[in-house]
Short mmCIF file of C-alpha atoms and ligand atoms in Angstrom, two decimals:
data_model
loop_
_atom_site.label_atom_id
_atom_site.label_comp_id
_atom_site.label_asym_id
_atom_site.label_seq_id
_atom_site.Cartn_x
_atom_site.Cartn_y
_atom_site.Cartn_z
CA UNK N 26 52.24 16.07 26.57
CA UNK N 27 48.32 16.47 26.17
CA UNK N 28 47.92 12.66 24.60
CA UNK N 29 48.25 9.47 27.09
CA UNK N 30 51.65 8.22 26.02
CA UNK N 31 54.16 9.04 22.78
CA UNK N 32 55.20 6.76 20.29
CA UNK N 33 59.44 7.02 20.39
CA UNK N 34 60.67 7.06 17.08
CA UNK N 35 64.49 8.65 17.68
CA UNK N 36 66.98 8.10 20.30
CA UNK N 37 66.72 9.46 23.11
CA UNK N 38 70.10 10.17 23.44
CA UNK N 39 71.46 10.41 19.60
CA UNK N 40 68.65 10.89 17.73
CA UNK N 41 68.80 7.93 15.69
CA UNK N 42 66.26 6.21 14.04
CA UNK N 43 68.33 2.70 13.83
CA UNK N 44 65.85 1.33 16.78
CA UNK N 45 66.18 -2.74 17.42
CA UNK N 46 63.21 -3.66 19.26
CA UNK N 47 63.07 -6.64 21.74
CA UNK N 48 61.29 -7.85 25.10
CA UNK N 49 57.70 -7.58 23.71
CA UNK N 50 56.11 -7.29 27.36
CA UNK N 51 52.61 -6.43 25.58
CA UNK N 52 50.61 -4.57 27.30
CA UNK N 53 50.31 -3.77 30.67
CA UNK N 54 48.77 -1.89 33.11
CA UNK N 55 50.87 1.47 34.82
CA UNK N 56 53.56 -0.64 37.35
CA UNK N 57 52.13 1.84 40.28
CA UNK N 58 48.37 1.80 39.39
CA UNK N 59 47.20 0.38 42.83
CA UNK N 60 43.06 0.21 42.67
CA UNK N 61 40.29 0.66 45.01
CA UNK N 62 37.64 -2.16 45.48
CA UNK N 63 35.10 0.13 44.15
CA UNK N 64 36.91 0.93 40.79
CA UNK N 65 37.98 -2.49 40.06
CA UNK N 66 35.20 -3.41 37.35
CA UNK N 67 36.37 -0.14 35.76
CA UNK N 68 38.40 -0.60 32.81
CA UNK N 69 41.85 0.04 33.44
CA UNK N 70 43.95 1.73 30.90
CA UNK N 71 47.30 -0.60 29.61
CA UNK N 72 50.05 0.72 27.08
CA UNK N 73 52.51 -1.20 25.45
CA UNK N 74 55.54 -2.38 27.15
CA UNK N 75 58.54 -3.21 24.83
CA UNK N 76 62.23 -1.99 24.29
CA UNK N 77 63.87 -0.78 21.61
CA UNK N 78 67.77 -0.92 21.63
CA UNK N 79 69.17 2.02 19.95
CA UNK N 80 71.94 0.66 17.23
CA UNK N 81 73.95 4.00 17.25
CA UNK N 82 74.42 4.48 21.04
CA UNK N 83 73.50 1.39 22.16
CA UNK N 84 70.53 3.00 24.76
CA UNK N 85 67.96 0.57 25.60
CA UNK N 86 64.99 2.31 25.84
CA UNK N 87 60.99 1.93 25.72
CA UNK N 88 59.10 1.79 22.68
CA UNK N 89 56.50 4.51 24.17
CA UNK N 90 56.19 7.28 26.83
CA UNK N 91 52.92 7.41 28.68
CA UNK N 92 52.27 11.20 29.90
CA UNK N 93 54.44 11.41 33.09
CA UNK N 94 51.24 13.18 34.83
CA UNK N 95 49.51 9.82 34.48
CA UNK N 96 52.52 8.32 36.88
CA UNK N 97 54.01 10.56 38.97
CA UNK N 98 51.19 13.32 39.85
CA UNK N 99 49.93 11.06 42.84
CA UNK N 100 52.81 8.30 43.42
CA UNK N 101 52.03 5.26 45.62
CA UNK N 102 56.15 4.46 46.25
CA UNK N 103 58.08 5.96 49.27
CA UNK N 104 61.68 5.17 49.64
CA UNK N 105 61.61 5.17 53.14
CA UNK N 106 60.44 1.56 53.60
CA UNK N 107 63.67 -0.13 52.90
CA UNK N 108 66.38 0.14 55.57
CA UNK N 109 69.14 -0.87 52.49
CA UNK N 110 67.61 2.33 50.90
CA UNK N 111 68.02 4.50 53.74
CA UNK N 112 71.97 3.07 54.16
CA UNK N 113 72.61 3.50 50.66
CA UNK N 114 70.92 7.10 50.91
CA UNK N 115 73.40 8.00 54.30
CA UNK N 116 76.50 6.62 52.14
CA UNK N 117 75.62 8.98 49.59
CA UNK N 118 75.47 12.13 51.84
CA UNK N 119 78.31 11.57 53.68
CA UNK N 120 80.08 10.92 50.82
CA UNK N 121 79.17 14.17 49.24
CA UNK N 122 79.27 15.79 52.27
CA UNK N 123 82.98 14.54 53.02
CA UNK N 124 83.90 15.30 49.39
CA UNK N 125 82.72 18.35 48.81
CA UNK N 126 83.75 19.97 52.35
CA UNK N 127 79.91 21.08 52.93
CA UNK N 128 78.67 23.40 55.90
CA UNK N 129 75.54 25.01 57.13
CA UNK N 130 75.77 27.39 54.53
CA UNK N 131 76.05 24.90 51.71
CA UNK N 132 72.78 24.35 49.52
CA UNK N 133 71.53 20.65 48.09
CA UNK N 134 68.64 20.29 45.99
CA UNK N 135 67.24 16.19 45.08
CA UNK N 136 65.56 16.11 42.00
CA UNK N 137 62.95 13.27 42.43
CA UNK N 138 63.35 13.79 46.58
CA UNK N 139 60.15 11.39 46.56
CA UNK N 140 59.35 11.65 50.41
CA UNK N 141 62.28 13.80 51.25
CA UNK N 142 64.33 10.28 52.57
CA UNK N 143 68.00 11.29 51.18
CA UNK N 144 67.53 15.04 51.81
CA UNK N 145 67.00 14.03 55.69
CA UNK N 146 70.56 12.75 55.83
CA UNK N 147 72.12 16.04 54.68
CA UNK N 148 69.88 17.92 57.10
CA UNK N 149 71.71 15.81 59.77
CA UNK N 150 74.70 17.44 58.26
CA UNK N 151 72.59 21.13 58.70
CA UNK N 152 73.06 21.63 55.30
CA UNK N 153 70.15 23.79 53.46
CA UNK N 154 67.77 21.59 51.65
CA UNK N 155 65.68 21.82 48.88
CA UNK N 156 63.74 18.42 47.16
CA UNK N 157 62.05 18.85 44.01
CA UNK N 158 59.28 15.87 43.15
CA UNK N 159 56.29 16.24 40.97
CA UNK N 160 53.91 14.03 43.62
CA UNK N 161 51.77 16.46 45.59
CA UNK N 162 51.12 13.81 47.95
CA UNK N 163 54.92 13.12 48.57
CA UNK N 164 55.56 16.81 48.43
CA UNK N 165 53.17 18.14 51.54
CA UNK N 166 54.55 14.65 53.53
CA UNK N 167 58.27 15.76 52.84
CA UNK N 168 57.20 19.50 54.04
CA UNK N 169 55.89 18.15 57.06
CA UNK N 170 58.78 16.50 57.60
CA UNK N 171 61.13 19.83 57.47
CA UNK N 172 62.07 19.16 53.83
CA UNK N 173 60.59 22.04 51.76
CA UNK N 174 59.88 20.47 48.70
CA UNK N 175 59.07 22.38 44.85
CA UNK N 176 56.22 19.54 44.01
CA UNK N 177 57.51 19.85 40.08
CA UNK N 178 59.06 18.07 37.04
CA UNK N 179 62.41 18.91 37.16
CA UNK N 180 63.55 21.22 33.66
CA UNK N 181 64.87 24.34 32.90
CA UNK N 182 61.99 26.52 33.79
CA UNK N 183 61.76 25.24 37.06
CA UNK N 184 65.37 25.13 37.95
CA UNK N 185 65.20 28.79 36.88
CA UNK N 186 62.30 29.42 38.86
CA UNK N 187 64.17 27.48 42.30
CA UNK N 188 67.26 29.24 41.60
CA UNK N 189 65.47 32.26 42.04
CA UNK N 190 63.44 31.37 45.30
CA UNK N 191 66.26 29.41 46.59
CA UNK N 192 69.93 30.27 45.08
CA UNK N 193 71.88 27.61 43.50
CA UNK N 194 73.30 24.48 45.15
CA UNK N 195 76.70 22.40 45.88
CA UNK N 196 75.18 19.51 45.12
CA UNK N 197 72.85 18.05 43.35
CA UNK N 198 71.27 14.53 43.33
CA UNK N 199 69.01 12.59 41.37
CA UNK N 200 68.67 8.71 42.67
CA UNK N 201 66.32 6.66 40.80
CA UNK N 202 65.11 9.38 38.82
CA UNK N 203 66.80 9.85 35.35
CA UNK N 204 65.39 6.58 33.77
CA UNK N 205 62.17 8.49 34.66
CA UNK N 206 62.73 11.07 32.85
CA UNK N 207 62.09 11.74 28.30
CA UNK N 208 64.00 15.23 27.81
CA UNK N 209 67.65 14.67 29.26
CA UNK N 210 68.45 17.55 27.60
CA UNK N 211 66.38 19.84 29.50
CA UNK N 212 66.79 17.86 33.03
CA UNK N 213 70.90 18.57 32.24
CA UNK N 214 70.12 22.00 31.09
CA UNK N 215 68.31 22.69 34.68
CA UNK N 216 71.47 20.91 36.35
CA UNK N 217 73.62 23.51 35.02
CA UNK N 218 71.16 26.25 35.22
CA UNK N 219 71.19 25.46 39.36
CA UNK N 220 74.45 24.31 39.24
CA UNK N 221 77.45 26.45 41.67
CA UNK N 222 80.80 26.54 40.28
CA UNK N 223 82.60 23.94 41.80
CA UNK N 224 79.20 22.32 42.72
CA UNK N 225 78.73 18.51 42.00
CA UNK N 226 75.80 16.48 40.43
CA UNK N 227 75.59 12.84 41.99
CA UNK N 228 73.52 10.57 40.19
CA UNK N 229 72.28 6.62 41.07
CA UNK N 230 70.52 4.60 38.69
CA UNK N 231 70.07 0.56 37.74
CA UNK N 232 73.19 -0.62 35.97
CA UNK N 233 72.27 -2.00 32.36
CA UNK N 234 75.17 -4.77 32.91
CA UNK N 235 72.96 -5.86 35.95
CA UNK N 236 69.94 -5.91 34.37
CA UNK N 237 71.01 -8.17 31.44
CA UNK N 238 73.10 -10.26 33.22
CA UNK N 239 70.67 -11.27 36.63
CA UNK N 240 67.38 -11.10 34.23
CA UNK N 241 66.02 -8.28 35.73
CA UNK N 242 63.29 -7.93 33.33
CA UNK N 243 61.16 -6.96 35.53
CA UNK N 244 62.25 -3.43 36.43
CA UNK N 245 61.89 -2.53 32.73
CA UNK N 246 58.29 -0.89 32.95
CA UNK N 247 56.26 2.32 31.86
CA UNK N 248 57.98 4.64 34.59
CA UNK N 249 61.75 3.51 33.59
CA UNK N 250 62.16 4.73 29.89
CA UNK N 251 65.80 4.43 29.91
CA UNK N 252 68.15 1.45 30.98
CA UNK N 253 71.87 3.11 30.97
CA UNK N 254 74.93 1.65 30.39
CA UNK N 255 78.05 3.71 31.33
CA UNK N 256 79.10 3.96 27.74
CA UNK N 257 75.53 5.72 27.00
CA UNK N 258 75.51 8.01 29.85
CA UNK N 259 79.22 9.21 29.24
CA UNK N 260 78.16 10.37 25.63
CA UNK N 261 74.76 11.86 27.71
CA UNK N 262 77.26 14.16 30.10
CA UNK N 263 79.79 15.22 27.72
CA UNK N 264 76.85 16.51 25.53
CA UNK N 265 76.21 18.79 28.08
CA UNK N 266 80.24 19.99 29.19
CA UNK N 267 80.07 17.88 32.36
CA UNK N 268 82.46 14.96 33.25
CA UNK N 269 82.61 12.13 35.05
CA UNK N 270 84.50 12.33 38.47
CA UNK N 271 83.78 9.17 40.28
CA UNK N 272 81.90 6.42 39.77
CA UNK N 273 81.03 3.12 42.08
CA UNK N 274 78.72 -0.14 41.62
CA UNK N 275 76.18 -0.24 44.44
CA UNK N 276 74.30 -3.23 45.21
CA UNK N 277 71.05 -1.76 45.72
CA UNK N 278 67.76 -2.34 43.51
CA UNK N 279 69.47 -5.90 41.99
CA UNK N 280 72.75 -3.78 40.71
CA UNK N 281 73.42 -0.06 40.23
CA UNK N 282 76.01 2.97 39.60
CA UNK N 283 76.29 6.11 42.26
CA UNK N 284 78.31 8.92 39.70
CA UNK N 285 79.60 12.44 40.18
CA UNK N 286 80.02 14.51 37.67
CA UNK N 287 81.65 17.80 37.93
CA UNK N 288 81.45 20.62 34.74
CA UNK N 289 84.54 19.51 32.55
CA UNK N 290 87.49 21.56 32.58
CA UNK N 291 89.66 21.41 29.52
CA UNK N 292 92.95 19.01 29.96
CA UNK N 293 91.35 17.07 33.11
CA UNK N 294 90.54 13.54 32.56
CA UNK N 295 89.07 12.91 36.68
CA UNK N 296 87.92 9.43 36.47
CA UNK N 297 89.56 7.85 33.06
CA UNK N 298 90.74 5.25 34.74
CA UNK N 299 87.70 3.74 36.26
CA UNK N 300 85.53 4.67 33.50
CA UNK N 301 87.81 2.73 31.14
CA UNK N 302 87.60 -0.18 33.25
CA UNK N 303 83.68 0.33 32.91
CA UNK N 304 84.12 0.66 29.17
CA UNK N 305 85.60 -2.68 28.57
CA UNK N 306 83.70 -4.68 31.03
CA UNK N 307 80.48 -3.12 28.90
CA UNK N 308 82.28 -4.43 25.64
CA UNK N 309 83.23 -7.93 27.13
CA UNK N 310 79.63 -8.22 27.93
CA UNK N 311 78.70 -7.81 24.56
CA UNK N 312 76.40 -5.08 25.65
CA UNK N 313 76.44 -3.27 22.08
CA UNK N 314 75.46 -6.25 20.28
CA UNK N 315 71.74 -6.65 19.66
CA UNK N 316 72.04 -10.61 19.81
CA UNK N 317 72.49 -9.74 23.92
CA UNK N 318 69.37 -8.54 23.70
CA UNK N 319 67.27 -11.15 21.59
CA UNK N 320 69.14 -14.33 24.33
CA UNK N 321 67.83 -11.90 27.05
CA UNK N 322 64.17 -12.20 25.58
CA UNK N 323 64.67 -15.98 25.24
CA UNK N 324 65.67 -15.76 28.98
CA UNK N 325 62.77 -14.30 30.07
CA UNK N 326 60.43 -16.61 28.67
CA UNK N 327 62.04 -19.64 29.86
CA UNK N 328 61.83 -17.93 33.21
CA UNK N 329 58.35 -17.76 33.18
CA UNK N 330 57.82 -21.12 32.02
CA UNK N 331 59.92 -22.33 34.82
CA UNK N 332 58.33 -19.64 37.70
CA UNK N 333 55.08 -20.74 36.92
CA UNK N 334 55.23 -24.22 36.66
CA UNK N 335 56.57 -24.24 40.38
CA UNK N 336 53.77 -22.47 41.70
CA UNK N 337 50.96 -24.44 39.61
CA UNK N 338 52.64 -27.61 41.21
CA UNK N 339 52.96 -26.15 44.51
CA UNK N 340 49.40 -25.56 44.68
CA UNK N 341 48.79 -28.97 43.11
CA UNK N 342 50.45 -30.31 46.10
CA UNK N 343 47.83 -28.42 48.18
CA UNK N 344 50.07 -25.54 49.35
CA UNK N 345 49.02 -21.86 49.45
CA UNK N 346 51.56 -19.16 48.34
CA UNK N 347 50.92 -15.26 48.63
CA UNK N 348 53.41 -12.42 47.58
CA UNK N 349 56.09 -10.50 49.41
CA UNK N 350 56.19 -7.09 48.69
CA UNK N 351 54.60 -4.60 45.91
CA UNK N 352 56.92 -3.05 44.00
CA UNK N 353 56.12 -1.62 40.92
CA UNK N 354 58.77 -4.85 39.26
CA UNK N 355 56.05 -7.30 41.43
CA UNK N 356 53.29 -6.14 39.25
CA UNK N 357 55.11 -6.66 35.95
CA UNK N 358 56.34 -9.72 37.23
CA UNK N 359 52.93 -11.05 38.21
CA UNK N 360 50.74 -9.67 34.82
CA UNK N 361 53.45 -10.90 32.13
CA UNK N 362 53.63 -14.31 33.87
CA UNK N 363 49.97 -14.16 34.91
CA UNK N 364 50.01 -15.19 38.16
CA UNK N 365 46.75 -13.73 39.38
CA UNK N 366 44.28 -14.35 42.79
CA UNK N 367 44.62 -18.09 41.11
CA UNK N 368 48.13 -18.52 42.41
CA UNK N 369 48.26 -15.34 45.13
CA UNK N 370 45.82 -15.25 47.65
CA UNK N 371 47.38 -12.12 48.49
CA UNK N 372 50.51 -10.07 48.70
CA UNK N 373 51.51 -8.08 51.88
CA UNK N 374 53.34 -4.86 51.79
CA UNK N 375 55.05 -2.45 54.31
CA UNK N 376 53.48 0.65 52.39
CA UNK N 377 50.66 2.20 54.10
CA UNK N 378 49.52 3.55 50.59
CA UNK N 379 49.38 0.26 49.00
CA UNK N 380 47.56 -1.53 51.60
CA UNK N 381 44.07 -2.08 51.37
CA UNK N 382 44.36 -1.61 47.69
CA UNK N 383 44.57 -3.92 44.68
CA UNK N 384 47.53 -4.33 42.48
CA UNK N 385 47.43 -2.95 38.83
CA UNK N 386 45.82 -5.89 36.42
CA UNK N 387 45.73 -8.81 38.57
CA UNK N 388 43.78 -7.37 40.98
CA UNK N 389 45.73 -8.84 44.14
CA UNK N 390 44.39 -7.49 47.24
CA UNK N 391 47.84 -5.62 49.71
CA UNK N 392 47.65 -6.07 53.17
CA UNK N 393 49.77 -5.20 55.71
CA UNK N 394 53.39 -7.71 55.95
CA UNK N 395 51.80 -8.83 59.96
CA UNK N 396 49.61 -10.89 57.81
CA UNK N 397 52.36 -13.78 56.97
CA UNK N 398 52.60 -14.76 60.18
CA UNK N 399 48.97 -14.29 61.88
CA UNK N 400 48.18 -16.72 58.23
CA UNK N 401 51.18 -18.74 57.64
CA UNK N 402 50.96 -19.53 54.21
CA UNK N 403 53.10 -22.31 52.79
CA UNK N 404 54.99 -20.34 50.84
CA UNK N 405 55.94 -16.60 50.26
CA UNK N 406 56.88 -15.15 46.16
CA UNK N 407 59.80 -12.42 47.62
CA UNK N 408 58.70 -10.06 44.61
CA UNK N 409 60.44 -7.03 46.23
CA UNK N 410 63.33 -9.68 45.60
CA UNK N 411 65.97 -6.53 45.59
CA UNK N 412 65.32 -6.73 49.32
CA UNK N 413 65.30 -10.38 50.15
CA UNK N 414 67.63 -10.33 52.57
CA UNK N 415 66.37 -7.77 54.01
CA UNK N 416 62.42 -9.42 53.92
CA UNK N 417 64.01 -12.68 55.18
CA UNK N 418 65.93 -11.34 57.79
CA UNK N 419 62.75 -9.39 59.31
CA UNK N 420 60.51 -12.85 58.86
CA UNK N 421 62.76 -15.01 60.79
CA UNK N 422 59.79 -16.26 62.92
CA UNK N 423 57.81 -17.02 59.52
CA UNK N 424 60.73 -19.06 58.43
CA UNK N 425 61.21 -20.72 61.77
CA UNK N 426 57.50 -21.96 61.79
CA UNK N 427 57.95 -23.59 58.51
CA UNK N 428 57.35 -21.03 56.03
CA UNK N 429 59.24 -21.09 52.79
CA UNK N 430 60.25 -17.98 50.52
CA UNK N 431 60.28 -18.06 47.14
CA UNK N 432 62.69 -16.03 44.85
CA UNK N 433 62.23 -15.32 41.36
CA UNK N 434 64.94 -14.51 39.36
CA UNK N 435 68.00 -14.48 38.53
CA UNK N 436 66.71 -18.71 38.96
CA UNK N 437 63.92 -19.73 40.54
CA UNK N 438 64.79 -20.50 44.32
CA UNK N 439 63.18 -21.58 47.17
CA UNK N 440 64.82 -20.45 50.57
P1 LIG E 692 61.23 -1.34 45.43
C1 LIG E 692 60.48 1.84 42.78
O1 LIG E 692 60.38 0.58 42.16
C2 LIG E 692 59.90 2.87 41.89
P2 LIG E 692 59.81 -0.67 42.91
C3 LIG E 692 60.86 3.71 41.15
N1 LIG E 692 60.38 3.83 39.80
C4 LIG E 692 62.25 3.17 41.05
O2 LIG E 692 62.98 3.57 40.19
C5 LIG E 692 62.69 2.13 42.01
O3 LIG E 692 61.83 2.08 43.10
C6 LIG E 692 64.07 2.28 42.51
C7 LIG E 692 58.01 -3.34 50.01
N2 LIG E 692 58.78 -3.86 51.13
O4 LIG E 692 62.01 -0.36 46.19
C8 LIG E 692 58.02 -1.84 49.91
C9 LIG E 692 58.12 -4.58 52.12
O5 LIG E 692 56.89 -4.76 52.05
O6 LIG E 692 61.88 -2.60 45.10
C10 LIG E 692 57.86 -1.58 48.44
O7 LIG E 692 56.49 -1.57 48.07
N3 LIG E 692 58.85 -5.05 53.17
C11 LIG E 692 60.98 5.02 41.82
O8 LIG E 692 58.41 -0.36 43.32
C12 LIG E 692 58.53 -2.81 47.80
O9 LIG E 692 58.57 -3.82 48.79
C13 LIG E 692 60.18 -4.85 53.30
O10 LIG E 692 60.79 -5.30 54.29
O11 LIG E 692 60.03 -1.84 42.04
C14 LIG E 692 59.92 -2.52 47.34
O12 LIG E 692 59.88 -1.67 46.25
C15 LIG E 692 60.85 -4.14 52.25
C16 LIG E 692 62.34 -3.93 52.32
C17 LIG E 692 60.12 -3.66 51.19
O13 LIG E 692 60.79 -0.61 44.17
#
């Protein structure tokens, strides 16, 4: 893409041009666009965030694509600051690793391997590794780490090329990765490219029946162009001769799906069962109705009404509040429901490369989470509210001395 972003006029998935659009986030800054002090009167480039749901297929999707180079070239986000993450990430390899019978000589290749986090489990297992992640930064810190990493997009040139330097793999993964992604066509074309026979491809991703149903508006930002349910994703993989073999809700990143897929052989149905129970619960949700869609928007405005008003009274009342956590969701969060420096005197994360930076449009200075309790502020906004437990586990002391969290949605709480 030479422009900044796309305008999406077909389907990702189908084609269609029957696009229903709701959530009208306006427009915002990139979710991961930390800033320097020294660039912060520069202007800062926004695109429009909005969703389209598809009437054919029923993917909800963005209404643009901003050039993935913008993103992802030089990426702020490292998975390895969750512990949940890294559990979820040593469930996966063991599960593949029990399922698929794998060995030193057996090959697996992550596709969006980010700081080489998941890969690091299968290494325990002295399996070969390979990640593949278009951050340079992420790339050399992966290497370092003993994960050679391909810093690329992932597509069927350069699963030709890896296939070449490397030889094909058992497995393949992609967590967090294929709402990231415009051409599924060419990321599954890749996947079979690299592909052995017999191999598996094991994919996580936010589950769309999550998303609607705990208001998780929030996560829907320039980086995530797709939100899949299963019913879209089956049609996805049977485009492309695989199947699904197994398929499990995870309760990671506010509700997701782990799914293996194997390349479908004629006359075997591996996972109908499941993936009918999937099916229906889809249906009973009324997830390919585009009403869903229009009471989520009304949701998510009521939300901010409510979010907001607590915090302007809490600070009436004399209280200070800061934010927990960065995430990219935080910063979409905090622009649509402008909560700026006004409400946040700051926000403390456990990333080294957000700290000492300023968050994308508000302009919220990150420090470093040892900051809560050396300040004790009244109250802490859990943005990183996928890891709450987590957050509130590790800030017992802050809690003990009086400090209060915050949590946003699904209904504002304070814990
Ligand atoms: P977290 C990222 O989204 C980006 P984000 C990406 N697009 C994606 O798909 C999802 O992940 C899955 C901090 N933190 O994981 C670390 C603490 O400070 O919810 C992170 O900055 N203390 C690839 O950015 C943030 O919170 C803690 O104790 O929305 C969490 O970011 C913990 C647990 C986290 O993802």
């Amino acid at each position: 893409m030479n422009k900044d972003f796309r305008l999406v006029k077909n389907c990702r998935i189908c084609r269609s041009v029957k696009l229903y659009k709701f959530l009208d986030l306006g427009s915002m800054p990139i979710p991961n666009g930390f800033r320097k002090k020294e660039d912060l009167k520069r202007k800062e480039p926004k695109y429009e965030l909005a969703c389209y749901f598809c009437e054919d297929c029923g993917l909800v999707q963005l209404t643009i694509v901003v050039n993935p180079k913008i993103m992802f070239d030089n990426y702020v986000y490292i998975s390895a600051t969750s512990k949940v993450r890294m559990n979820n990430f040593s469930s996966l390899a063991y599960q593949a690793y029990i399922g698929q019978n794998l060995n030193s000589a057996s090959a697996v290749m992550d596709i969006g391997s980010n700081d080489g986090s998941l890969l690091s489990f299968f290494k325990t297992y002295d399996c070969k590794v390979v990640g593949i992640d278009p951050a340079k930064n992420l790339a050399k810190i992966a290497a370092l780490n003993g994960i050679p990493t391909e810093a690329e997009y992932f597509n069927s040139s350069s699963a030709r090329r890896i296939k070449e330097k490397y030889g094909s793999a058992d497995v393949i993964a992609a967590t967090n990765v294929m709402a990231h992604m415009d051409d599924l066509d060419e990321v599954f074309k890749g996947v079979d490219i690299l592909l052995k026979k017999g191999g598996i491809f094991i994919t996580e991703f936010p589950y769309l029946v999550d998303l609607i149903e705990k208001l998780e508006f929030d996560t829907i930002y320039h980086e995530h162009l797709s939100y899949f349910s299963l019913r879209t994703w089956k049609f996805l993989v049977e485009k492309f001769g695989f199947e699904i073999c197994d398929l499990q809700r995870i309760q990671i990143d506010g509700g997701a799906i782990r799914l293996t897929h194997r390349r479908k052989t004629p006359g075997r149905n591996l996972a109908n069962k499941v993936v009918n129970y999937f099916l229906s619960l889809e249906q009973k949700k009324k997830l390919d109705e585009k009403e869903t869609y229009d009471l989520f928007s009304q949701k998510v405005h009521k939300l901010k009404m409510e979010l907001t008003g607590l915090i302007d009274r809490l600070i009436k009342e004399g209280s200070r509040v800061v934010g927990y956590g960065a995430p990219a969701k935080g910063n979409i969060l905090t622009n649509f429901f402008n909560i700026g420096k006004d409400k946040l005197d700051y926000i403390v994360d456990s990333t080294p490369y957000k700290q000492g930076l300023y968050t994308p449009g508000m302009n919220i200075p990150v420090y470093p989470e040892n900051r809560l309790l050396k300040d004790m502020p009244d109250y802490a906004l859990i943005l990183a509210w996928n890891f709450a437990n987590e957050i509130v586990k590790k800030q017992e002391i802050y809690k003990k001395r009086g400090g209060q969290f915050i949590i946003p949605l699904p209904e504002v709480k304070i814990i």
